[in-house]
Amino acid sequence: MKRGSVAACAALAAAVAVCGLRALPYPFVYDDVTHVADNPHIRTLARPLRFFLDPSTVAVTPTPATEIYRPLATLSHALTFAVFGPGPHGFRLVNLLLHAVNAMLLLFLVRAMLSTASPENAGIAAPADAFPWAAFLAAAAWAVHPVNVESVTWIVGRSNILCGLFFLAALLCRTRGEKEAMGRGWWRAAALAAFALALLAKEQAIVLPLILVACDATLAIPGRRRTGGRGYAAFFKVAGCYLILRLLLVGRMTQRGGWGGGVGEHLAFQLIGFATYLRLLVLPFGLRLDYVFYPPFGKGAGWFILSAAAGALYLVLLLRALRRRSPYALGLSWIPIALLPVLNILPIKAVANERFLYLPAMGLSFLIAWLLAQRPGGGRARLAASAAVVCLGLLSARRVGDWKSEFTLWRDSAQKEPRSFIAQVNYGKACNDEGRSGLAVEAATAALRLTPTCEEARGAALHIRAVALMRMGRAREAERDLRRALEIDDALYLRAALAHLLAAEGRGIEAAEGLQDAAPRPAPPHGRPPRGMADRESGASESGPGMGPPYPPPPEGTATRSPRGAASS
């Protein structure tokens, strides 16, 4: 490796470290608890094949097994546990290291794309080595982009990072094989193997064959034979085998029904999701765990119109770039292709979430690289790009601080998205855990206002508010909330809470009678209310578990701690 490449890789690693090292001592938050901290399956490597044959090993509860299949990520958690032990610092350190490696791989891929494109196609007259800053700044922008904080700081985001690692490795192996006649078969086999591993890390890698088509269609590489359909067939076969395996083990491809009241509204939500992703890539402000979207043909009509305009403009730019065979066509096509699995073509429990941008954001790097490469002597452009990267890094470092604890994480989400029931109810639970009963009452009350008709969701919020009221000495109000919650769900943990309250009030006989009549139903995992709630009154759509959990829209299919939700997507 050349000295310049070593320096560039070291700088990328340093940038990742500066932005993310402060998160190492942070505790387990969000779905880290069910997927890692409390997951008994990752505490032994005695039977590693079980991760690939039993989807329920993904978390402590079996619920996610009906929604996701990412065995490689679960195996990596088991390996991390074996090396570093149960503390969160080791898991986050591995995430940071893998993310830094991905930034380096992206650097090499961008350089390869720049150096192989012909001058008439690229609009430049020199290879990528003449523009080291173009490739470096493009990779650095991705490495420190705020939308990637969720995937890196959140331990369960490991699936995104591993998927990105093998996705980039597959592209690099395939690119190398296209350049060299000797060993072409071996490079091709390595690319296929890396693709298979990317799929086992996360299903979003399924778009790799389409990315290959886009690369070949948008970059005129001198001296290379046209690949033709047979060149992609092996990759499509690997994708097909993966889909069959996933269907056999998980039993379904979708996570929910369509968004909205019909096909038209569902398509509108897809467009809104795409526009939201574009906004997050270009203007990464207001990042949060949960995004709420009102019906596109109702309260959300204004945002839908803006989304439609943004989508139309993007389509015009893409078609124009393709017609002119502009190098920008690769970056412009990469973003929507990489987003296909999360645009609700097959409905998932989210309209938009930041973690889904880990792969698509690489398309932005290609756009940045081509922009800088076409200005070989442009010191001002280089300076402006460097300043932009620094700004992105500062935003990322600030965003990392939001993951300091459950309290800071949900406080941030509730403040930025006050319409989110998921954010409010989790914030209320976090306030209770921190002993901030007054704030817990406010958050639970706000959550109740957001779910006036969804009884299951109301029961969760009532329980949280009752706990806070008990601690504040407002026993009558707490009793009222608990009895209302029991009318919704006659669960044993609610009975126990009411019995505790009555006993404290000197009503022991009444408390004992209440427990005797209780059905033997266990409390939800980690005290969490059941999934499947939505703000049906306002029509708002929560991006987390969609019409889903009363808690955060976590990783990928879980039911998090107490007031926490699970975004199995």
Coordinates of C-alpha atoms in Angstrom, one line a residue:
M1 CA 0.0 0.0 0.0
K2 CA 1.3 3.4 -0.9
R3 CA 2.3 6.0 1.7
G4 CA -0.6 8.2 0.7
S5 CA -3.1 5.4 1.1
V6 CA -1.8 4.6 4.5
A7 CA -2.1 8.3 5.6
A8 CA -5.6 8.5 4.2
C9 CA -6.7 5.3 6.0
A10 CA -5.1 6.6 9.2
A11 CA -7.0 9.9 8.9
L12 CA -10.3 8.1 8.3
A13 CA -9.7 6.0 11.4
A14 CA -8.9 9.0 13.4
A15 CA -12.0 10.8 12.2
V16 CA -14.2 7.9 13.2
A17 CA -12.5 7.7 16.6
V18 CA -12.9 11.4 17.3
C19 CA -16.6 11.2 16.6
G20 CA -17.4 8.0 18.3
L21 CA -15.0 7.1 21.1
R22 CA -16.9 9.0 23.7
A23 CA -19.7 6.5 23.4
L24 CA -17.6 3.5 24.6
P25 CA -18.6 3.8 28.3
Y26 CA -22.3 4.4 27.5
P27 CA -24.7 1.7 28.9
F28 CA -26.8 -0.6 26.9
V29 CA -29.8 1.4 25.5
Y30 CA -32.7 0.8 23.2
D31 CA -32.8 -2.7 21.9
D32 CA -29.3 -3.4 23.0
V33 CA -30.8 -4.9 26.1
T34 CA -32.9 -7.6 24.5
H35 CA -30.5 -8.3 21.6
V36 CA -27.2 -8.3 23.6
A37 CA -27.2 -7.6 27.3
D38 CA -30.0 -10.1 28.2
N39 CA -29.6 -12.4 25.2
P40 CA -28.6 -15.8 26.6
H41 CA -27.9 -17.2 23.1
I42 CA -24.8 -15.1 22.6
R43 CA -23.1 -16.2 25.8
T44 CA -21.7 -19.3 24.3
L45 CA -20.1 -20.4 21.0
A46 CA -20.7 -24.1 21.6
R47 CA -23.2 -24.3 18.7
P48 CA -22.5 -21.5 16.2
L49 CA -24.6 -23.1 13.5
R50 CA -27.8 -22.4 15.6
F51 CA -27.5 -18.7 14.8
F52 CA -28.0 -19.6 11.1
L53 CA -30.8 -22.2 11.7
D54 CA -32.8 -20.6 14.5
P55 CA -33.9 -16.9 14.0
S56 CA -35.1 -16.7 17.6
T57 CA -31.5 -16.5 18.8
V58 CA -31.5 -12.8 17.7
A59 CA -32.9 -11.7 21.1
V60 CA -34.0 -12.8 24.5
T61 CA -37.6 -13.0 23.4
P62 CA -38.8 -15.0 20.4
T63 CA -40.9 -12.2 18.9
P64 CA -38.2 -10.9 16.5
A65 CA -37.8 -14.4 15.0
T66 CA -41.0 -13.8 13.1
E67 CA -39.6 -10.7 11.5
I68 CA -35.9 -10.7 10.8
Y69 CA -33.0 -13.1 9.9
R70 CA -29.5 -11.7 10.5
P71 CA -27.5 -14.6 11.8
L72 CA -24.1 -13.2 11.0
A73 CA -24.8 -10.2 13.3
T74 CA -25.8 -12.4 16.1
L75 CA -22.7 -14.6 15.7
S76 CA -20.6 -11.4 15.8
H77 CA -22.2 -10.5 19.1
A78 CA -21.3 -13.9 20.5
L79 CA -17.7 -13.5 19.3
T80 CA -17.5 -10.1 20.9
F81 CA -19.0 -11.4 24.2
A82 CA -16.3 -14.2 24.2
V83 CA -13.5 -11.7 23.7
F84 CA -14.6 -8.6 25.7
G85 CA -17.1 -10.0 28.1
P86 CA -20.6 -8.6 28.9
G87 CA -19.8 -4.9 29.1
P88 CA -21.1 -2.5 26.4
H89 CA -17.7 -1.0 25.7
G90 CA -16.4 -4.0 23.8
F91 CA -19.4 -4.2 21.6
R92 CA -19.2 -0.5 20.7
L93 CA -15.4 -0.7 20.1
V94 CA -16.0 -3.4 17.6
N95 CA -18.7 -1.3 15.9
L96 CA -16.2 1.6 15.6
L97 CA -13.4 -0.5 14.3
L98 CA -15.7 -2.1 11.6
H99 CA -17.0 1.3 10.6
A100 CA -13.5 2.6 10.2
V101 CA -12.7 -0.4 8.0
N102 CA -15.8 0.3 5.9
A103 CA -14.6 3.9 5.4
M104 CA -11.3 2.6 4.1
L105 CA -13.0 0.2 1.8
L106 CA -15.2 3.0 0.5
L107 CA -12.1 5.0 -0.1
F108 CA -10.6 2.3 -2.3
L109 CA -13.8 1.7 -4.1
V110 CA -14.2 5.4 -5.0
R111 CA -10.6 5.5 -6.2
A112 CA -11.2 2.4 -8.3
M113 CA -14.3 4.0 -9.9
L114 CA -12.5 7.3 -10.6
S115 CA -9.4 5.6 -12.1
T116 CA -11.3 3.2 -14.3
A117 CA -13.7 5.6 -15.9
S118 CA -12.7 6.8 -19.3
P119 CA -12.0 10.5 -19.8
E120 CA -14.9 11.1 -22.1
N121 CA -17.3 9.5 -19.6
A122 CA -15.9 11.1 -16.5
G123 CA -15.1 14.6 -17.8
I124 CA -11.6 14.4 -16.4
A125 CA -8.3 13.7 -17.9
A126 CA -6.4 12.0 -15.1
P127 CA -6.7 8.9 -12.9
A128 CA -7.9 9.1 -9.3
D129 CA -4.3 9.1 -8.0
A130 CA -4.1 12.6 -9.4
F131 CA -6.9 13.6 -7.1
P132 CA -6.3 11.9 -3.8
W133 CA -8.4 14.5 -2.0
A134 CA -11.4 13.7 -4.0
A135 CA -11.6 10.1 -2.9
F136 CA -10.5 10.9 0.6
L137 CA -13.0 13.6 1.2
A138 CA -15.8 11.5 -0.3
A139 CA -15.0 8.7 2.1
A140 CA -14.6 11.0 5.0
A141 CA -17.9 12.6 4.4
W142 CA -19.6 9.2 4.7
A143 CA -17.5 8.1 7.7
V144 CA -18.6 11.1 9.8
H145 CA -22.0 11.6 8.4
P146 CA -24.6 12.1 11.3
V147 CA -27.1 9.6 9.7
N148 CA -24.6 6.8 10.5
V149 CA -24.4 7.5 14.2
E150 CA -27.4 5.3 14.9
S151 CA -25.8 2.3 13.1
V152 CA -22.4 2.8 14.9
T153 CA -23.3 3.9 18.4
W154 CA -26.3 1.6 18.7
I155 CA -24.8 -1.8 19.4
V156 CA -27.6 -3.6 17.5
G157 CA -26.6 -1.5 14.5
R158 CA -23.8 -4.0 14.0
S159 CA -26.0 -5.7 11.3
N160 CA -25.7 -2.5 9.1
I161 CA -22.0 -2.3 9.6
L162 CA -21.3 -5.9 8.7
C163 CA -23.6 -5.7 5.8
G164 CA -21.7 -2.6 4.6
L165 CA -18.4 -4.4 5.1
F166 CA -19.2 -7.4 2.9
F167 CA -21.1 -5.3 0.4
L168 CA -18.1 -3.1 -0.2
A169 CA -15.8 -6.1 -0.3
A170 CA -18.0 -7.8 -2.9
L171 CA -17.9 -4.7 -5.1
L172 CA -14.1 -4.3 -4.8
C173 CA -13.5 -8.0 -5.6
R174 CA -15.7 -7.8 -8.6
T175 CA -14.1 -4.6 -9.8
R176 CA -10.6 -6.2 -9.4
G177 CA -11.8 -9.3 -11.3
E178 CA -13.0 -7.1 -14.2
K179 CA -9.6 -5.5 -14.5
E180 CA -7.4 -8.6 -14.4
A181 CA -7.5 -11.5 -16.8
M182 CA -5.4 -13.6 -14.4
G183 CA -7.4 -14.9 -11.4
R184 CA -10.6 -13.5 -12.7
G185 CA -12.6 -16.6 -11.5
W186 CA -11.1 -16.4 -8.0
W187 CA -12.0 -12.7 -7.7
R188 CA -15.5 -13.5 -8.9
A189 CA -15.9 -16.3 -6.4
A190 CA -14.7 -14.0 -3.6
A191 CA -17.3 -11.4 -4.7
L192 CA -20.1 -14.0 -4.6
A193 CA -19.0 -15.2 -1.1
A194 CA -18.8 -11.6 0.2
F195 CA -22.3 -11.0 -1.2
A196 CA -23.7 -14.0 0.6
L197 CA -22.1 -12.9 3.9
A198 CA -23.6 -9.4 3.4
L199 CA -27.0 -10.9 3.0
L200 CA -26.6 -13.0 6.2
A201 CA -25.7 -9.7 8.0
K202 CA -28.8 -7.8 6.7
E203 CA -31.2 -8.3 3.9
Q204 CA -30.7 -4.7 2.6
A205 CA -27.7 -6.2 0.7
I206 CA -30.1 -7.8 -1.7
V207 CA -29.7 -4.8 -4.0
L208 CA -26.0 -5.6 -4.9
P209 CA -26.8 -7.1 -8.3
L210 CA -28.7 -3.9 -9.3
I211 CA -25.8 -1.8 -8.1
L212 CA -23.5 -3.9 -10.3
V213 CA -25.8 -3.2 -13.3
A214 CA -25.8 0.5 -12.4
C215 CA -22.0 0.6 -12.2
D216 CA -21.6 -1.1 -15.6
A217 CA -24.2 1.1 -17.2
T218 CA -22.9 4.4 -15.9
L219 CA -19.1 3.9 -16.1
A220 CA -17.5 3.3 -19.5
I221 CA -14.4 1.3 -18.5
P222 CA -11.8 1.2 -21.3
G223 CA -10.9 -2.3 -22.6
R224 CA -13.6 -4.1 -20.7
R225 CA -16.0 -6.5 -22.3
R226 CA -19.6 -5.9 -21.9
T227 CA -20.7 -8.1 -19.1
G228 CA -24.1 -9.0 -20.4
G229 CA -26.9 -10.8 -18.4
R230 CA -24.7 -13.9 -17.7
G231 CA -22.3 -11.7 -15.8
Y232 CA -25.0 -10.9 -13.2
A233 CA -26.7 -14.3 -13.1
A234 CA -24.6 -15.7 -10.3
F235 CA -25.4 -12.8 -8.1
F236 CA -29.1 -13.0 -8.7
K237 CA -28.9 -16.7 -8.0
V238 CA -27.2 -16.0 -4.6
A239 CA -30.0 -13.5 -3.9
G240 CA -32.6 -16.0 -4.8
C241 CA -31.2 -18.7 -2.6
Y242 CA -31.0 -16.3 0.3
L243 CA -34.7 -15.3 -0.1
I244 CA -35.8 -18.9 -0.1
L245 CA -33.8 -19.7 3.0
R246 CA -35.2 -16.6 4.8
L247 CA -38.7 -17.5 3.8
L248 CA -38.3 -21.1 5.1
L249 CA -36.9 -19.9 8.4
V250 CA -38.9 -16.7 9.0
G251 CA -42.1 -17.7 7.2
R252 CA -42.8 -14.4 5.6
M253 CA -41.3 -11.4 3.7
T254 CA -43.4 -8.5 5.0
Q255 CA -43.6 -7.1 8.6
R256 CA -47.0 -5.5 8.4
G257 CA -49.9 -4.5 6.1
G258 CA -49.7 -1.5 3.8
W259 CA -49.4 2.0 5.1
G260 CA -52.5 4.1 5.1
G261 CA -56.0 3.2 3.9
G262 CA -55.3 1.9 0.4
V263 CA -52.8 1.4 -2.4
G264 CA -52.7 5.1 -3.2
E265 CA -51.9 6.2 0.3
H266 CA -49.3 3.4 0.7
L267 CA -47.5 4.7 -2.5
A268 CA -47.7 8.2 -1.1
F269 CA -46.0 7.1 2.1
Q270 CA -43.3 5.5 0.0
L271 CA -42.6 8.8 -1.8
I272 CA -42.6 10.6 1.6
G273 CA -40.1 8.1 2.9
F274 CA -37.8 8.7 -0.1
A275 CA -38.0 12.4 0.2
T276 CA -37.2 12.1 4.0
Y277 CA -34.1 10.1 3.2
L278 CA -32.9 12.7 0.7
R279 CA -33.4 15.5 3.3
L280 CA -31.5 13.5 5.9
L281 CA -28.6 13.0 3.5
V282 CA -28.3 16.7 2.5
L283 CA -29.5 18.3 5.7
P284 CA -28.9 16.0 8.6
F285 CA -30.6 18.0 11.3
G286 CA -33.3 16.9 13.7
L287 CA -32.1 13.3 13.8
R288 CA -34.2 11.2 16.2
L289 CA -35.3 7.6 16.8
D290 CA -38.8 8.0 15.6
Y291 CA -40.3 9.8 12.7
V292 CA -44.1 10.5 12.5
F293 CA -45.9 11.2 9.2
Y294 CA -49.5 12.3 8.9
P295 CA -51.7 10.8 6.2
P296 CA -50.6 12.2 2.8
F297 CA -54.1 13.0 1.7
G298 CA -55.0 14.6 5.1
K299 CA -52.9 16.5 7.6
G300 CA -49.8 15.5 5.8
A301 CA -50.8 16.9 2.4
G302 CA -48.3 19.7 2.4
W303 CA -45.3 17.4 3.1
F304 CA -46.6 15.0 0.5
I305 CA -46.6 17.7 -2.1
L306 CA -43.1 18.7 -1.2
S307 CA -42.0 15.1 -1.3
A308 CA -43.6 14.6 -4.8
A309 CA -41.8 17.7 -6.1
A310 CA -38.5 16.4 -4.6
G311 CA -39.0 13.0 -6.1
A312 CA -39.8 14.5 -9.5
L313 CA -36.8 16.7 -9.5
Y314 CA -34.5 13.8 -8.5
L315 CA -36.0 11.7 -11.3
V316 CA -35.3 14.4 -13.9
L317 CA -31.7 14.8 -12.7
L318 CA -31.1 11.0 -12.8
L319 CA -32.6 10.6 -16.3
R320 CA -30.5 13.6 -17.6
A321 CA -27.4 12.1 -16.1
L322 CA -28.1 8.7 -17.6
R323 CA -28.8 10.2 -21.0
R324 CA -25.6 12.1 -21.0
R325 CA -23.7 9.2 -19.6
S326 CA -22.5 11.5 -16.8
P327 CA -20.5 10.0 -14.0
Y328 CA -23.0 11.6 -11.6
A329 CA -25.4 8.9 -12.8
L330 CA -23.7 6.3 -10.6
G331 CA -24.3 8.2 -7.3
L332 CA -27.7 9.3 -8.4
S333 CA -28.8 5.8 -9.2
W334 CA -27.0 4.2 -6.2
I335 CA -29.1 6.1 -3.6
P336 CA -32.6 4.9 -4.7
I337 CA -31.4 1.4 -5.6
A338 CA -29.9 1.0 -2.1
L339 CA -33.1 2.3 -0.6
L340 CA -35.4 -0.2 -2.4
P341 CA -35.6 -2.7 0.5
V342 CA -36.7 0.0 2.9
L343 CA -39.1 1.9 0.8
N344 CA -42.0 -0.3 1.8
I345 CA -42.3 -2.1 -1.5
L346 CA -42.7 -5.0 0.9
P347 CA -44.2 -3.3 3.9
I348 CA -41.9 -2.9 6.9
K349 CA -42.5 -1.3 10.3
A350 CA -41.0 2.1 9.4
V351 CA -41.6 4.8 6.8
A352 CA -38.2 6.2 7.5
N353 CA -35.3 5.6 9.9
E354 CA -31.7 6.8 9.9
R355 CA -30.2 3.3 10.2
F356 CA -31.5 2.5 6.7
L357 CA -29.1 5.0 5.2
Y358 CA -25.9 3.3 6.0
L359 CA -25.6 1.8 2.4
P360 CA -27.5 4.5 0.5
A361 CA -25.3 7.3 1.9
M362 CA -22.4 5.8 0.0
G363 CA -24.0 7.1 -3.2
L364 CA -23.5 10.6 -1.8
S365 CA -19.8 9.9 -1.6
F366 CA -19.7 9.1 -5.3
L367 CA -21.4 12.4 -6.1
I368 CA -18.9 14.3 -3.9
A369 CA -15.9 12.4 -5.5
W370 CA -17.0 13.2 -9.1
L371 CA -17.6 16.9 -8.2
L372 CA -14.2 17.3 -6.7
A373 CA -12.4 15.2 -9.4
Q374 CA -13.7 17.5 -12.1
R375 CA -11.9 20.4 -10.4
P376 CA -8.3 19.1 -10.3
G377 CA -6.8 22.5 -9.3
G378 CA -9.7 23.7 -7.3
G379 CA -8.2 24.6 -4.0
R380 CA -11.4 26.4 -3.0
A381 CA -13.6 23.4 -3.7
R382 CA -11.2 21.2 -1.7
L383 CA -11.3 23.7 1.2
A384 CA -15.1 23.9 1.1
A385 CA -15.4 20.2 1.1
S386 CA -13.0 19.9 4.0
A387 CA -15.0 22.4 5.9
A388 CA -18.2 20.5 5.2
V389 CA -16.6 17.3 6.4
V390 CA -15.6 19.0 9.7
C391 CA -19.2 20.3 10.1
L392 CA -20.6 16.8 9.6
G393 CA -18.1 15.5 12.1
L394 CA -19.2 18.0 14.7
L395 CA -22.9 17.2 14.1
S396 CA -22.1 13.5 14.5
A397 CA -20.2 14.1 17.8
R398 CA -23.1 16.0 19.1
R399 CA -25.6 13.3 18.0
V400 CA -23.4 10.6 19.7
G401 CA -24.1 12.4 23.0
D402 CA -27.8 11.7 22.7
W403 CA -27.0 8.0 23.2
K404 CA -25.5 8.6 26.6
S405 CA -28.5 7.0 28.4
E406 CA -32.1 5.9 27.9
F407 CA -33.1 9.3 29.5
T408 CA -31.1 11.5 27.1
L409 CA -32.0 9.3 24.1
W410 CA -35.7 9.5 24.6
R411 CA -35.7 13.1 25.9
D412 CA -34.1 14.1 22.6
S413 CA -36.6 12.2 20.5
A414 CA -39.6 13.5 22.5
Q415 CA -38.4 17.0 22.1
K416 CA -37.8 16.7 18.4
E417 CA -40.9 14.7 17.6
P418 CA -43.6 15.6 20.2
R419 CA -46.2 13.9 18.0
S420 CA -44.6 10.5 18.6
F421 CA -46.3 8.2 21.1
I422 CA -43.3 5.9 21.0
A423 CA -41.0 8.7 22.0
Q424 CA -43.3 10.1 24.7
V425 CA -44.0 6.8 26.4
N426 CA -40.3 5.7 26.3
Y427 CA -39.4 9.1 27.7
G428 CA -41.9 8.6 30.5
K429 CA -40.4 5.2 31.3
A430 CA -36.9 6.7 31.3
C431 CA -38.0 9.5 33.6
N432 CA -39.3 6.9 36.0
D433 CA -36.0 5.1 35.9
E434 CA -34.2 8.3 36.7
G435 CA -36.6 9.2 39.5
R436 CA -38.0 12.2 37.7
S437 CA -41.6 11.5 38.4
G438 CA -42.9 14.9 37.4
L439 CA -41.5 14.6 33.9
A440 CA -42.7 11.0 33.7
V441 CA -46.3 12.2 34.4
E442 CA -46.0 14.9 31.7
A443 CA -44.6 12.5 29.1
A444 CA -47.2 9.8 29.9
T445 CA -50.0 12.3 29.7
A446 CA -48.7 13.6 26.4
A447 CA -48.7 10.0 25.1
L448 CA -52.3 9.5 26.2
R449 CA -53.3 12.5 24.3
L450 CA -51.7 11.0 21.2
T451 CA -53.6 7.7 21.5
P452 CA -57.1 8.5 22.5
T453 CA -58.6 5.5 20.8
C454 CA -55.9 2.8 20.8
E455 CA -56.6 1.0 24.0
E456 CA -53.5 -1.2 24.0
A457 CA -51.3 1.8 23.8
R458 CA -53.2 3.7 26.4
G459 CA -52.7 0.8 28.9
A460 CA -48.9 1.2 28.5
A461 CA -49.0 4.9 29.1
L462 CA -51.4 4.6 32.1
H463 CA -49.1 2.1 33.8
I464 CA -46.1 4.5 33.4
R465 CA -48.1 7.4 34.7
A466 CA -49.4 5.4 37.7
V467 CA -45.8 4.5 38.7
A468 CA -44.8 8.1 38.7
L469 CA -47.9 9.2 40.6
M470 CA -47.3 6.5 43.3
R471 CA -43.8 7.9 43.8
M472 CA -45.2 11.4 44.1
G473 CA -47.6 10.3 46.9
R474 CA -50.7 10.7 44.7
A475 CA -52.2 7.3 45.4
R476 CA -55.7 8.0 44.4
E477 CA -54.7 9.2 40.9
A478 CA -52.3 6.2 40.6
E479 CA -55.1 3.8 41.6
R480 CA -57.4 5.3 39.0
D481 CA -54.8 4.9 36.2
L482 CA -54.0 1.3 37.2
R483 CA -57.7 0.3 37.3
R484 CA -58.2 1.9 33.9
A485 CA -55.1 0.0 32.6
L486 CA -56.5 -3.3 34.0
E487 CA -59.8 -2.7 32.1
I488 CA -57.7 -2.7 28.9
D489 CA -55.3 -5.6 29.8
D490 CA -55.9 -7.8 32.9
A491 CA -52.2 -8.6 33.2
L492 CA -50.5 -10.0 36.3
Y493 CA -47.9 -7.2 36.4
L494 CA -50.7 -4.6 36.5
R495 CA -52.4 -6.5 39.2
A496 CA -49.2 -6.7 41.2
A497 CA -48.7 -2.9 40.8
L498 CA -52.2 -2.2 42.1
A499 CA -51.8 -4.7 45.0
H500 CA -48.6 -3.0 46.0
L501 CA -50.4 0.4 46.0
L502 CA -53.3 -0.9 48.0
A503 CA -51.0 -2.6 50.5
A504 CA -49.1 0.6 51.0
E505 CA -52.5 2.3 51.7
G506 CA -53.3 -0.2 54.4
R507 CA -55.8 -2.1 52.2
G508 CA -54.1 -5.5 52.4
I509 CA -57.2 -7.7 52.2
E510 CA -58.3 -5.9 49.0
A511 CA -54.8 -6.2 47.6
A512 CA -54.7 -10.0 48.3
E513 CA -58.1 -10.5 46.7
G514 CA -57.0 -8.7 43.6
L515 CA -53.9 -10.9 43.2
Q516 CA -55.9 -14.1 43.8
D517 CA -58.3 -13.2 41.0
A518 CA -55.4 -12.4 38.6
A519 CA -55.0 -14.6 35.5
P520 CA -51.5 -16.2 35.4
R521 CA -50.3 -14.0 32.6
P522 CA -46.7 -12.9 32.7
A523 CA -45.6 -9.4 32.3
P524 CA -44.3 -8.3 28.9
P525 CA -40.6 -8.8 28.3
H526 CA -38.7 -6.4 30.5
G527 CA -41.9 -4.8 31.6
R528 CA -42.7 -3.6 28.2
P529 CA -46.2 -3.3 26.9
P530 CA -47.3 -5.4 23.9
R531 CA -46.6 -4.3 20.4
G532 CA -48.9 -3.2 17.7
M533 CA -50.1 0.2 18.6
A534 CA -50.7 3.2 16.5
D535 CA -51.9 6.7 16.6
R536 CA -55.2 5.9 14.9
E537 CA -57.0 9.1 16.1
S538 CA -54.6 11.6 14.6
G539 CA -53.7 9.3 11.7
A540 CA -50.0 9.9 12.3
S541 CA -47.8 7.1 11.2
E542 CA -44.9 6.2 13.5
S543 CA -41.8 5.1 11.7
G544 CA -40.5 2.9 14.4
P545 CA -42.6 -0.2 14.7
G546 CA -45.0 1.4 12.4
M547 CA -48.4 1.0 13.7
G548 CA -46.3 -0.7 16.2
P549 CA -44.8 -0.9 19.6
P550 CA -45.4 1.6 22.3
Y551 CA -41.8 2.1 22.4
P552 CA -38.9 3.1 20.3
P553 CA -38.5 1.9 16.8
P554 CA -35.5 -0.1 17.6
P555 CA -33.3 -2.2 15.6
E556 CA -34.5 -4.9 13.8
G557 CA -37.3 -6.7 15.2
T558 CA -37.5 -6.6 18.9
A559 CA -39.6 -5.7 21.8
T560 CA -37.5 -3.6 23.9
R561 CA -37.3 -2.9 27.6
S562 CA -40.1 -1.5 29.5
P563 CA -41.5 1.3 27.5
R564 CA -39.5 0.5 24.5
G565 CA -40.6 -0.7 21.1
A566 CA -39.0 -2.6 18.4
A567 CA -38.5 -1.8 14.9
S568 CA -37.9 -5.1 13.2
S569 CA -36.8 -3.6 10.0

